[in-house]
């Protein structure tokens, strides 16, 4: 059995919640270890979410501005786009630079970074097993870590629905951000903020987009005034929106995918180059060993903490917990004396900003 390493504060997940918590905990005097299973820091937001989506939107708007130049009395040749170069710019000039910046900040704050998959085996101990190419982790076959404090910020994954297995031309939002070409016909199942945003982005790039939404309107939960502005913008871009619809099934070949949906008992089929499913995400709580701890999950796989157990602190964020939290609340383990609430406020602010970054489409 590997030697047990003792750590002060361990964080699982290097997304916006995890790396911001790591930096702030370090500022408060904690010795921090950050565990990330991917070979890239920054989580979904920086790598396959908020940041690349904004880059794709920006490219689409530049393309539209070039095509609309005559509106301002500017005569140009019809604009064309090399989408492979667009994707290369998005990855190398935007995403890679930002993830490199995260690593620099973590190194500056002396945060130890371990690449591997963390699995809890008790309330105070976890195992880290290597996954993929090892950029951060040493050449161990595994590590056993005992911690004083733990933050779980393990992120989430896209929900897959019956009849639409993610494969080939049926894709999730990650696939939607990394398409090899601009689709002529693009079907989006799910009219939430992610699906709506990427629908608008590809419409700007020249795709004919159809959104299939199960509810009576897209962007459920947002104000009617805001939704009306988005609807007007999407209509201007030529986006078709089918509401109160149930996605039934899909079939595909090498060149296209057929999507069958039902409205008021009547089935229809649309043929497209790609079908992107964006009906929500589930937290990554299944395979991190929570069953070996006192932490319980609710029906939605979110952490369910009890206020009667003083060792567990509910941070009001579904993927963040501390075990045990009272050390930060009642006594400093080093020179820091600032309250835990400052750390939580920073994390919450980052999560909110990350949500707004993904949720606020440019409407021109």
mmCIF file of C-alpha atoms in Angstrom:
data_model
loop_
_atom_site.group_PDB
_atom_site.id
_atom_site.type_symbol
_atom_site.label_atom_id
_atom_site.label_comp_id
_atom_site.label_asym_id
_atom_site.label_seq_id
_atom_site.Cartn_x
_atom_site.Cartn_y
_atom_site.Cartn_z
ATOM 1 C CA UNK A 1 0.000 0.000 0.000
ATOM 2 C CA UNK A 2 1.272 3.466 -0.879
ATOM 3 C CA UNK A 3 2.413 5.762 1.906
ATOM 4 C CA UNK A 4 -0.271 8.092 3.198
ATOM 5 C CA UNK A 5 0.363 11.747 2.344
ATOM 6 C CA UNK A 6 -1.074 14.307 4.733
ATOM 7 C CA UNK A 7 -2.507 17.465 3.169
ATOM 8 C CA UNK A 8 -4.160 20.491 4.723
ATOM 9 C CA UNK A 9 -6.749 21.486 2.105
ATOM 10 C CA UNK A 10 -7.578 19.306 -0.895
ATOM 11 C CA UNK A 11 -9.792 20.441 -3.772
ATOM 12 C CA UNK A 12 -11.257 18.014 -6.309
ATOM 13 C CA UNK A 13 -11.777 19.727 -9.658
ATOM 14 C CA UNK A 14 -9.899 22.580 -11.347
ATOM 15 C CA UNK A 15 -12.842 24.368 -12.929
ATOM 16 C CA UNK A 16 -13.945 27.904 -11.994
ATOM 17 C CA UNK A 17 -15.163 26.732 -8.591
ATOM 18 C CA UNK A 18 -12.075 24.672 -7.820
ATOM 19 C CA UNK A 19 -9.249 26.868 -9.010
ATOM 20 C CA UNK A 20 -10.767 30.056 -7.564
ATOM 21 C CA UNK A 21 -11.227 28.261 -4.238
ATOM 22 C CA UNK A 22 -7.620 27.066 -4.409
ATOM 23 C CA UNK A 23 -6.269 30.562 -5.003
ATOM 24 C CA UNK A 24 -8.380 32.129 -2.288
ATOM 25 C CA UNK A 25 -7.625 29.370 0.218
ATOM 26 C CA UNK A 26 -3.931 29.926 -0.442
ATOM 27 C CA UNK A 27 -4.393 33.651 0.156
ATOM 28 C CA UNK A 28 -5.999 32.767 3.492
ATOM 29 C CA UNK A 29 -2.910 30.823 4.487
ATOM 30 C CA UNK A 30 -3.920 27.286 3.601
ATOM 31 C CA UNK A 31 -1.555 24.778 2.002
ATOM 32 C CA UNK A 32 -3.640 23.698 -0.971
ATOM 33 C CA UNK A 33 -3.592 20.604 -3.176
ATOM 34 C CA UNK A 34 -5.722 20.694 -6.342
ATOM 35 C CA UNK A 35 -6.656 17.398 -8.016
ATOM 36 C CA UNK A 36 -7.836 17.441 -11.647
ATOM 37 C CA UNK A 37 -8.460 14.370 -13.808
ATOM 38 C CA UNK A 38 -8.194 16.228 -17.130
ATOM 39 C CA UNK A 39 -4.878 17.213 -18.675
ATOM 40 C CA UNK A 40 -6.241 20.769 -18.930
ATOM 41 C CA UNK A 41 -7.023 23.190 -16.126
ATOM 42 C CA UNK A 42 -10.121 25.394 -16.116
ATOM 43 C CA UNK A 43 -12.909 22.837 -16.324
ATOM 44 C CA UNK A 44 -15.847 22.939 -18.717
ATOM 45 C CA UNK A 45 -16.140 26.738 -18.626
ATOM 46 C CA UNK A 46 -12.668 27.540 -19.900
ATOM 47 C CA UNK A 47 -12.183 24.546 -22.184
ATOM 48 C CA UNK A 48 -15.548 23.574 -23.675
ATOM 49 C CA UNK A 49 -18.075 26.075 -22.342
ATOM 50 C CA UNK A 50 -18.208 29.779 -21.570
ATOM 51 C CA UNK A 51 -14.906 30.822 -23.114
ATOM 52 C CA UNK A 52 -14.893 28.960 -26.472
ATOM 53 C CA UNK A 53 -18.580 29.740 -26.983
ATOM 54 C CA UNK A 54 -17.827 33.458 -26.725
ATOM 55 C CA UNK A 55 -14.982 33.054 -29.197
ATOM 56 C CA UNK A 56 -17.300 31.328 -31.664
ATOM 57 C CA UNK A 57 -19.910 34.048 -31.193
ATOM 58 C CA UNK A 58 -17.275 36.729 -31.783
ATOM 59 C CA UNK A 59 -16.184 35.033 -35.019
ATOM 60 C CA UNK A 60 -19.798 34.835 -36.173
ATOM 61 C CA UNK A 61 -20.341 38.528 -35.539
ATOM 62 C CA UNK A 62 -17.190 39.488 -37.419
ATOM 63 C CA UNK A 63 -18.452 37.386 -40.325
ATOM 64 C CA UNK A 64 -21.852 39.099 -40.232
ATOM 65 C CA UNK A 65 -20.286 42.545 -39.985
ATOM 66 C CA UNK A 66 -18.231 41.840 -43.091
ATOM 67 C CA UNK A 67 -21.310 40.695 -44.996
ATOM 68 C CA UNK A 68 -23.343 43.684 -43.792
ATOM 69 C CA UNK A 69 -20.676 46.261 -44.635
ATOM 70 C CA UNK A 70 -22.778 47.694 -47.474
ATOM 71 C CA UNK A 71 -25.232 48.948 -44.847
ATOM 72 C CA UNK A 72 -22.573 51.489 -43.887
ATOM 73 C CA UNK A 73 -21.684 52.365 -47.469
ATOM 74 C CA UNK A 74 -18.680 50.030 -47.554
ATOM 75 C CA UNK A 75 -18.268 47.954 -50.698
ATOM 76 C CA UNK A 76 -16.505 44.600 -50.214
ATOM 77 C CA UNK A 77 -16.353 41.188 -51.792
ATOM 78 C CA UNK A 78 -18.725 38.618 -50.229
ATOM 79 C CA UNK A 79 -17.073 37.350 -47.052
ATOM 80 C CA UNK A 80 -15.954 33.734 -46.795
ATOM 81 C CA UNK A 81 -14.844 31.817 -43.738
ATOM 82 C CA UNK A 82 -12.193 29.124 -43.244
ATOM 83 C CA UNK A 83 -13.770 27.368 -40.273
ATOM 84 C CA UNK A 84 -10.710 25.214 -39.593
ATOM 85 C CA UNK A 85 -8.717 28.411 -39.044
ATOM 86 C CA UNK A 86 -11.528 29.780 -36.863
ATOM 87 C CA UNK A 87 -11.411 26.675 -34.682
ATOM 88 C CA UNK A 88 -7.622 26.833 -34.518
ATOM 89 C CA UNK A 89 -7.776 30.491 -33.424
ATOM 90 C CA UNK A 90 -10.437 29.662 -30.821
ATOM 91 C CA UNK A 91 -8.313 26.911 -29.317
ATOM 92 C CA UNK A 92 -4.791 28.339 -29.483
ATOM 93 C CA UNK A 93 -5.362 32.074 -29.135
ATOM 94 C CA UNK A 94 -8.263 32.012 -26.689
ATOM 95 C CA UNK A 95 -8.725 28.759 -24.765
ATOM 96 C CA UNK A 96 -5.081 27.705 -24.424
ATOM 97 C CA UNK A 97 -4.014 31.182 -23.351
ATOM 98 C CA UNK A 98 -6.646 31.306 -20.626
ATOM 99 C CA UNK A 99 -5.918 27.825 -19.285
ATOM 100 C CA UNK A 100 -2.210 28.692 -19.254
ATOM 101 C CA UNK A 101 -3.112 31.781 -17.254
ATOM 102 C CA UNK A 102 -4.941 29.629 -14.702
ATOM 103 C CA UNK A 103 -1.884 27.404 -14.288
ATOM 104 C CA UNK A 104 0.322 30.470 -13.846
ATOM 105 C CA UNK A 105 -1.977 31.845 -11.126
ATOM 106 C CA UNK A 106 -2.035 28.522 -9.306
ATOM 107 C CA UNK A 107 1.746 28.255 -9.444
ATOM 108 C CA UNK A 108 2.067 31.831 -8.201
ATOM 109 C CA UNK A 109 -0.063 30.949 -5.180
ATOM 110 C CA UNK A 110 1.984 27.784 -4.575
ATOM 111 C CA UNK A 111 -0.962 25.461 -5.156
ATOM 112 C CA UNK A 112 0.131 21.848 -5.621
ATOM 113 C CA UNK A 113 -1.460 20.404 -8.777
ATOM 114 C CA UNK A 114 -2.015 16.670 -9.139
ATOM 115 C CA UNK A 115 -3.394 15.178 -12.325
ATOM 116 C CA UNK A 116 -5.465 12.130 -11.542
ATOM 117 C CA UNK A 117 -8.876 10.827 -10.594
ATOM 118 C CA UNK A 118 -9.787 11.334 -6.941
ATOM 119 C CA UNK A 119 -11.939 8.724 -5.186
ATOM 120 C CA UNK A 120 -12.903 9.133 -1.539
ATOM 121 C CA UNK A 121 -12.605 6.125 0.752
ATOM 122 C CA UNK A 122 -13.604 7.893 3.993
ATOM 123 C CA UNK A 123 -14.497 11.324 5.385
ATOM 124 C CA UNK A 124 -10.804 12.151 5.714
ATOM 125 C CA UNK A 125 -8.992 10.191 3.017
ATOM 126 C CA UNK A 126 -8.982 9.686 -0.746
ATOM 127 C CA UNK A 127 -7.054 7.869 -3.438
ATOM 128 C CA UNK A 128 -5.708 9.497 -6.593
ATOM 129 C CA UNK A 129 -5.364 7.213 -9.596
ATOM 130 C CA UNK A 130 -3.603 8.266 -12.806
ATOM 131 C CA UNK A 131 -5.643 8.922 -15.952
ATOM 132 C CA UNK A 132 -4.482 9.830 -19.434
ATOM 133 C CA UNK A 133 -1.139 11.487 -20.232
ATOM 134 C CA UNK A 134 0.485 12.590 -16.980
ATOM 135 C CA UNK A 135 1.363 16.271 -17.219
ATOM 136 C CA UNK A 136 0.993 17.253 -13.562
ATOM 137 C CA UNK A 137 1.196 14.003 -11.594
ATOM 138 C CA UNK A 138 4.344 12.058 -10.742
ATOM 139 C CA UNK A 139 4.846 8.587 -12.138
ATOM 140 C CA UNK A 140 3.137 6.873 -9.167
ATOM 141 C CA UNK A 141 0.578 4.166 -9.791
ATOM 142 C CA UNK A 142 -1.634 5.857 -7.233
ATOM 143 C CA UNK A 143 -1.513 8.066 -4.169
ATOM 144 C CA UNK A 144 -3.284 7.950 -0.829
ATOM 145 C CA UNK A 145 -4.029 11.375 0.625
ATOM 146 C CA UNK A 146 -5.350 12.225 4.072
ATOM 147 C CA UNK A 147 -6.860 15.701 4.309
ATOM 148 C CA UNK A 148 -7.956 18.143 6.986
ATOM 149 C CA UNK A 149 -10.336 20.038 4.691
ATOM 150 C CA UNK A 150 -11.931 19.019 1.403
ATOM 151 C CA UNK A 151 -13.686 21.007 -1.301
ATOM 152 C CA UNK A 152 -15.511 19.050 -3.984
ATOM 153 C CA UNK A 153 -15.904 21.019 -7.213
ATOM 154 C CA UNK A 154 -16.122 18.081 -9.585
ATOM 155 C CA UNK A 155 -18.247 19.761 -12.251
ATOM 156 C CA UNK A 156 -20.967 18.235 -14.409
ATOM 157 C CA UNK A 157 -21.627 16.377 -17.650
ATOM 158 C CA UNK A 158 -24.305 16.676 -20.383
ATOM 159 C CA UNK A 159 -27.551 14.750 -20.041
ATOM 160 C CA UNK A 160 -28.154 12.132 -22.728
ATOM 161 C CA UNK A 161 -31.790 11.474 -23.665
ATOM 162 C CA UNK A 162 -33.365 8.271 -25.065
ATOM 163 C CA UNK A 163 -32.996 7.946 -28.809
ATOM 164 C CA UNK A 164 -30.128 10.437 -28.975
ATOM 165 C CA UNK A 165 -26.931 8.697 -27.938
ATOM 166 C CA UNK A 166 -23.943 11.018 -28.244
ATOM 167 C CA UNK A 167 -22.161 9.537 -31.221
ATOM 168 C CA UNK A 168 -21.255 10.642 -34.724
ATOM 169 C CA UNK A 169 -23.661 13.366 -35.814
ATOM 170 C CA UNK A 170 -25.580 13.468 -32.525
ATOM 171 C CA UNK A 171 -23.469 15.666 -30.286
ATOM 172 C CA UNK A 172 -23.457 17.503 -26.969
ATOM 173 C CA UNK A 173 -22.426 21.135 -26.453
ATOM 174 C CA UNK A 174 -18.745 20.163 -26.449
ATOM 175 C CA UNK A 175 -19.184 18.615 -29.876
ATOM 176 C CA UNK A 176 -21.129 21.679 -30.971
ATOM 177 C CA UNK A 177 -18.196 23.911 -30.121
ATOM 178 C CA UNK A 178 -15.728 21.711 -31.985
ATOM 179 C CA UNK A 179 -17.444 20.899 -35.270
ATOM 180 C CA UNK A 180 -15.058 20.353 -38.200
ATOM 181 C CA UNK A 181 -17.248 22.398 -40.541
ATOM 182 C CA UNK A 182 -20.143 24.836 -40.448
ATOM 183 C CA UNK A 183 -23.312 22.759 -40.886
ATOM 184 C CA UNK A 184 -25.768 23.794 -43.562
ATOM 185 C CA UNK A 185 -28.602 22.371 -41.450
ATOM 186 C CA UNK A 186 -28.245 22.286 -37.673
ATOM 187 C CA UNK A 187 -30.835 20.940 -35.209
ATOM 188 C CA UNK A 188 -30.637 21.939 -31.548
ATOM 189 C CA UNK A 189 -32.685 19.967 -29.022
ATOM 190 C CA UNK A 190 -33.206 22.138 -25.970
ATOM 191 C CA UNK A 191 -33.899 25.864 -25.959
ATOM 192 C CA UNK A 192 -32.102 26.761 -22.754
ATOM 193 C CA UNK A 193 -29.334 29.319 -22.632
ATOM 194 C CA UNK A 194 -26.649 26.943 -23.947
ATOM 195 C CA UNK A 195 -28.676 25.691 -26.905
ATOM 196 C CA UNK A 196 -29.991 29.152 -27.739
ATOM 197 C CA UNK A 197 -26.551 30.705 -27.605
ATOM 198 C CA UNK A 198 -24.942 28.154 -29.921
ATOM 199 C CA UNK A 199 -27.957 28.250 -32.228
ATOM 200 C CA UNK A 200 -27.408 31.985 -32.647
ATOM 201 C CA UNK A 201 -23.674 31.541 -33.144
ATOM 202 C CA UNK A 202 -24.061 29.025 -35.975
ATOM 203 C CA UNK A 203 -26.864 31.037 -37.550
ATOM 204 C CA UNK A 204 -24.438 33.970 -37.741
ATOM 205 C CA UNK A 205 -21.901 31.681 -39.399
ATOM 206 C CA UNK A 206 -24.408 30.743 -42.102
ATOM 207 C CA UNK A 207 -26.216 27.651 -40.781
ATOM 208 C CA UNK A 208 -29.945 27.180 -41.004
ATOM 209 C CA UNK A 209 -30.810 26.287 -37.410
ATOM 210 C CA UNK A 210 -33.895 24.627 -35.943
ATOM 211 C CA UNK A 211 -34.461 24.630 -32.176
ATOM 212 C CA UNK A 212 -36.732 21.917 -30.746
ATOM 213 C CA UNK A 213 -37.962 22.818 -27.251
ATOM 214 C CA UNK A 214 -40.259 20.790 -25.012
ATOM 215 C CA UNK A 215 -41.753 23.764 -23.171
ATOM 216 C CA UNK A 216 -44.059 26.455 -24.618
ATOM 217 C CA UNK A 217 -41.127 28.875 -24.961
ATOM 218 C CA UNK A 218 -37.359 28.851 -25.141
ATOM 219 C CA UNK A 219 -35.321 30.184 -22.206
ATOM 220 C CA UNK A 220 -37.757 29.008 -19.551
ATOM 221 C CA UNK A 221 -37.270 30.877 -16.298
ATOM 222 C CA UNK A 222 -35.978 34.050 -17.898
ATOM 223 C CA UNK A 223 -38.026 37.245 -18.028
ATOM 224 C CA UNK A 224 -40.550 37.573 -20.849
ATOM 225 C CA UNK A 225 -39.033 40.880 -21.925
ATOM 226 C CA UNK A 226 -35.613 39.300 -22.333
ATOM 227 C CA UNK A 227 -36.990 36.259 -24.135
ATOM 228 C CA UNK A 228 -38.854 38.474 -26.608
ATOM 229 C CA UNK A 229 -35.612 40.254 -27.500
ATOM 230 C CA UNK A 230 -33.840 36.932 -28.060
ATOM 231 C CA UNK A 231 -36.726 35.601 -30.145
ATOM 232 C CA UNK A 232 -36.631 38.692 -32.337
ATOM 233 C CA UNK A 233 -32.890 38.281 -32.819
ATOM 234 C CA UNK A 234 -33.166 34.571 -33.669
ATOM 235 C CA UNK A 235 -35.984 35.245 -36.137
ATOM 236 C CA UNK A 236 -33.811 37.850 -37.841
ATOM 237 C CA UNK A 237 -31.085 35.219 -38.183
ATOM 238 C CA UNK A 238 -33.554 32.786 -39.783
ATOM 239 C CA UNK A 239 -33.685 30.349 -36.852
ATOM 240 C CA UNK A 240 -36.794 28.132 -36.747
ATOM 241 C CA UNK A 241 -38.161 27.439 -33.260
ATOM 242 C CA UNK A 242 -40.494 24.511 -32.563
ATOM 243 C CA UNK A 243 -41.954 24.577 -29.046
ATOM 244 C CA UNK A 244 -44.077 22.151 -26.989
ATOM 245 C CA UNK A 245 -42.263 19.396 -28.875
ATOM 246 C CA UNK A 246 -40.942 16.011 -27.765
ATOM 247 C CA UNK A 247 -37.757 14.692 -29.358
ATOM 248 C CA UNK A 248 -38.494 11.044 -30.161
ATOM 249 C CA UNK A 249 -35.577 9.469 -32.021
ATOM 250 C CA UNK A 250 -32.647 9.941 -34.364
ATOM 251 C CA UNK A 251 -31.014 7.975 -37.153
ATOM 252 C CA UNK A 252 -27.856 8.840 -39.016
ATOM 253 C CA UNK A 253 -25.505 7.915 -41.801
ATOM 254 C CA UNK A 254 -22.094 9.226 -42.798
ATOM 255 C CA UNK A 255 -23.448 12.538 -44.093
ATOM 256 C CA UNK A 256 -26.575 13.439 -42.131
ATOM 257 C CA UNK A 257 -28.852 12.782 -39.175
ATOM 258 C CA UNK A 258 -32.650 12.541 -39.184
ATOM 259 C CA UNK A 259 -34.445 13.822 -36.083
ATOM 260 C CA UNK A 260 -38.017 12.775 -35.338
ATOM 261 C CA UNK A 261 -40.107 14.889 -32.970
ATOM 262 C CA UNK A 262 -43.750 15.078 -31.921
ATOM 263 C CA UNK A 263 -46.061 18.068 -31.470
ATOM 264 C CA UNK A 264 -49.716 17.599 -30.449
ATOM 265 C CA UNK A 265 -49.545 13.888 -31.247
ATOM 266 C CA UNK A 266 -48.186 14.414 -34.759
ATOM 267 C CA UNK A 267 -44.692 13.216 -35.638
ATOM 268 C CA UNK A 268 -42.375 15.051 -38.036
ATOM 269 C CA UNK A 269 -38.801 14.463 -39.160
ATOM 270 C CA UNK A 270 -36.030 16.939 -39.911
ATOM 271 C CA UNK A 271 -32.832 16.061 -41.748
ATOM 272 C CA UNK A 272 -29.674 17.903 -40.719
ATOM 273 C CA UNK A 273 -25.912 17.740 -40.833
ATOM 274 C CA UNK A 274 -25.702 17.604 -37.027
ATOM 275 C CA UNK A 275 -28.067 17.374 -34.074
ATOM 276 C CA UNK A 276 -26.894 18.967 -30.821
ATOM 277 C CA UNK A 277 -28.624 17.940 -27.579
ATOM 278 C CA UNK A 278 -28.522 20.558 -24.805
ATOM 279 C CA UNK A 279 -31.208 19.588 -22.299
ATOM 280 C CA UNK A 280 -29.189 20.180 -19.147
ATOM 281 C CA UNK A 281 -26.301 18.753 -17.162
ATOM 282 C CA UNK A 282 -25.834 16.394 -14.205
ATOM 283 C CA UNK A 283 -23.244 16.783 -11.438
ATOM 284 C CA UNK A 284 -20.210 14.486 -11.448
ATOM 285 C CA UNK A 285 -20.991 12.834 -8.126
ATOM 286 C CA UNK A 286 -21.401 9.169 -9.102
ATOM 287 C CA UNK A 287 -17.822 7.925 -9.214
ATOM 288 C CA UNK A 288 -15.930 9.888 -6.552
ATOM 289 C CA UNK A 289 -16.573 7.590 -3.593
ATOM 290 C CA UNK A 290 -19.227 9.610 -1.774
ATOM 291 C CA UNK A 291 -20.827 6.345 -0.673
ATOM 292 C CA UNK A 292 -17.845 5.862 1.661
ATOM 293 C CA UNK A 293 -18.482 9.173 3.423
ATOM 294 C CA UNK A 294 -21.294 10.710 5.446
ATOM 295 C CA UNK A 295 -22.319 12.817 2.465
ATOM 296 C CA UNK A 296 -25.696 11.943 0.971
ATOM 297 C CA UNK A 297 -27.126 12.738 -2.451
ATOM 298 C CA UNK A 298 -30.623 13.887 -3.309
ATOM 299 C CA UNK A 299 -32.705 12.577 -6.208
ATOM 300 C CA UNK A 300 -30.873 14.896 -8.607
ATOM 301 C CA UNK A 301 -27.398 13.637 -7.563
ATOM 302 C CA UNK A 302 -26.708 16.907 -5.758
ATOM 303 C CA UNK A 303 -24.940 16.899 -2.411
ATOM 304 C CA UNK A 304 -27.377 16.718 0.465
ATOM 305 C CA UNK A 305 -25.726 17.895 3.670
ATOM 306 C CA UNK A 306 -27.165 17.803 7.161
ATOM 307 C CA UNK A 307 -26.832 20.879 9.361
ATOM 308 C CA UNK A 308 -26.800 18.614 12.431
ATOM 309 C CA UNK A 309 -23.419 17.182 11.475
ATOM 310 C CA UNK A 310 -20.864 19.809 12.483
ATOM 311 C CA UNK A 311 -18.199 18.190 10.315
ATOM 312 C CA UNK A 312 -20.102 19.048 7.149
ATOM 313 C CA UNK A 313 -20.702 22.576 5.934
ATOM 314 C CA UNK A 314 -23.269 23.251 3.228
ATOM 315 C CA UNK A 315 -21.754 26.013 1.102
ATOM 316 C CA UNK A 316 -25.034 26.676 -0.781
ATOM 317 C CA UNK A 317 -23.256 25.482 -3.936
ATOM 318 C CA UNK A 318 -24.378 22.023 -5.064
ATOM 319 C CA UNK A 319 -20.892 20.776 -5.931
ATOM 320 C CA UNK A 320 -18.863 22.308 -3.104
ATOM 321 C CA UNK A 321 -18.470 20.833 0.371
ATOM 322 C CA UNK A 322 -15.876 21.065 3.114
ATOM 323 C CA UNK A 323 -14.870 18.175 5.386
ATOM 324 C CA UNK A 324 -14.469 19.283 8.168
ATOM 325 C CA UNK A 325 -15.269 22.969 7.855
ATOM 326 C CA UNK A 326 -15.031 24.072 11.463
ATOM 327 C CA UNK A 327 -11.253 24.486 11.214
ATOM 328 C CA UNK A 328 -11.708 27.492 8.948
ATOM 329 C CA UNK A 329 -14.587 28.854 10.967
ATOM 330 C CA UNK A 330 -13.171 28.632 14.482
ATOM 331 C CA UNK A 331 -9.398 28.468 14.273
ATOM 332 C CA UNK A 332 -6.698 29.217 11.710
ATOM 333 C CA UNK A 333 -4.402 26.330 10.840
ATOM 334 C CA UNK A 334 -1.711 28.819 9.858
ATOM 335 C CA UNK A 335 -1.382 32.591 9.731
ATOM 336 C CA UNK A 336 -4.774 33.247 8.086
ATOM 337 C CA UNK A 337 -7.627 34.556 10.233
ATOM 338 C CA UNK A 338 -10.133 35.673 7.596
ATOM 339 C CA UNK A 339 -13.516 33.933 7.808
ATOM 340 C CA UNK A 340 -14.595 31.156 5.496
ATOM 341 C CA UNK A 341 -17.477 33.281 4.245
ATOM 342 C CA UNK A 342 -14.982 35.343 2.211
ATOM 343 C CA UNK A 343 -13.857 32.210 0.408
ATOM 344 C CA UNK A 344 -17.422 31.133 -0.262
ATOM 345 C CA UNK A 345 -18.336 34.592 -1.529
ATOM 346 C CA UNK A 346 -15.469 34.459 -4.020
ATOM 347 C CA UNK A 347 -16.525 31.004 -5.229
ATOM 348 C CA UNK A 348 -20.166 32.021 -5.531
ATOM 349 C CA UNK A 349 -19.252 35.164 -7.458
ATOM 350 C CA UNK A 350 -17.130 33.148 -9.886
ATOM 351 C CA UNK A 351 -19.931 30.634 -10.441
ATOM 352 C CA UNK A 352 -22.415 33.462 -11.079
ATOM 353 C CA UNK A 353 -20.043 35.186 -13.497
ATOM 354 C CA UNK A 354 -19.410 31.898 -15.267
ATOM 355 C CA UNK A 355 -23.165 31.368 -15.668
ATOM 356 C CA UNK A 356 -23.648 34.873 -17.031
ATOM 357 C CA UNK A 357 -20.739 34.405 -19.419
ATOM 358 C CA UNK A 358 -22.406 31.346 -20.938
ATOM 359 C CA UNK A 359 -25.930 32.719 -20.677
ATOM 360 C CA UNK A 360 -25.676 36.181 -22.195
ATOM 361 C CA UNK A 361 -25.885 35.916 -25.994
ATOM 362 C CA UNK A 362 -24.916 38.873 -28.146
ATOM 363 C CA UNK A 363 -28.119 39.941 -29.831
ATOM 364 C CA UNK A 364 -27.039 42.097 -32.754
#
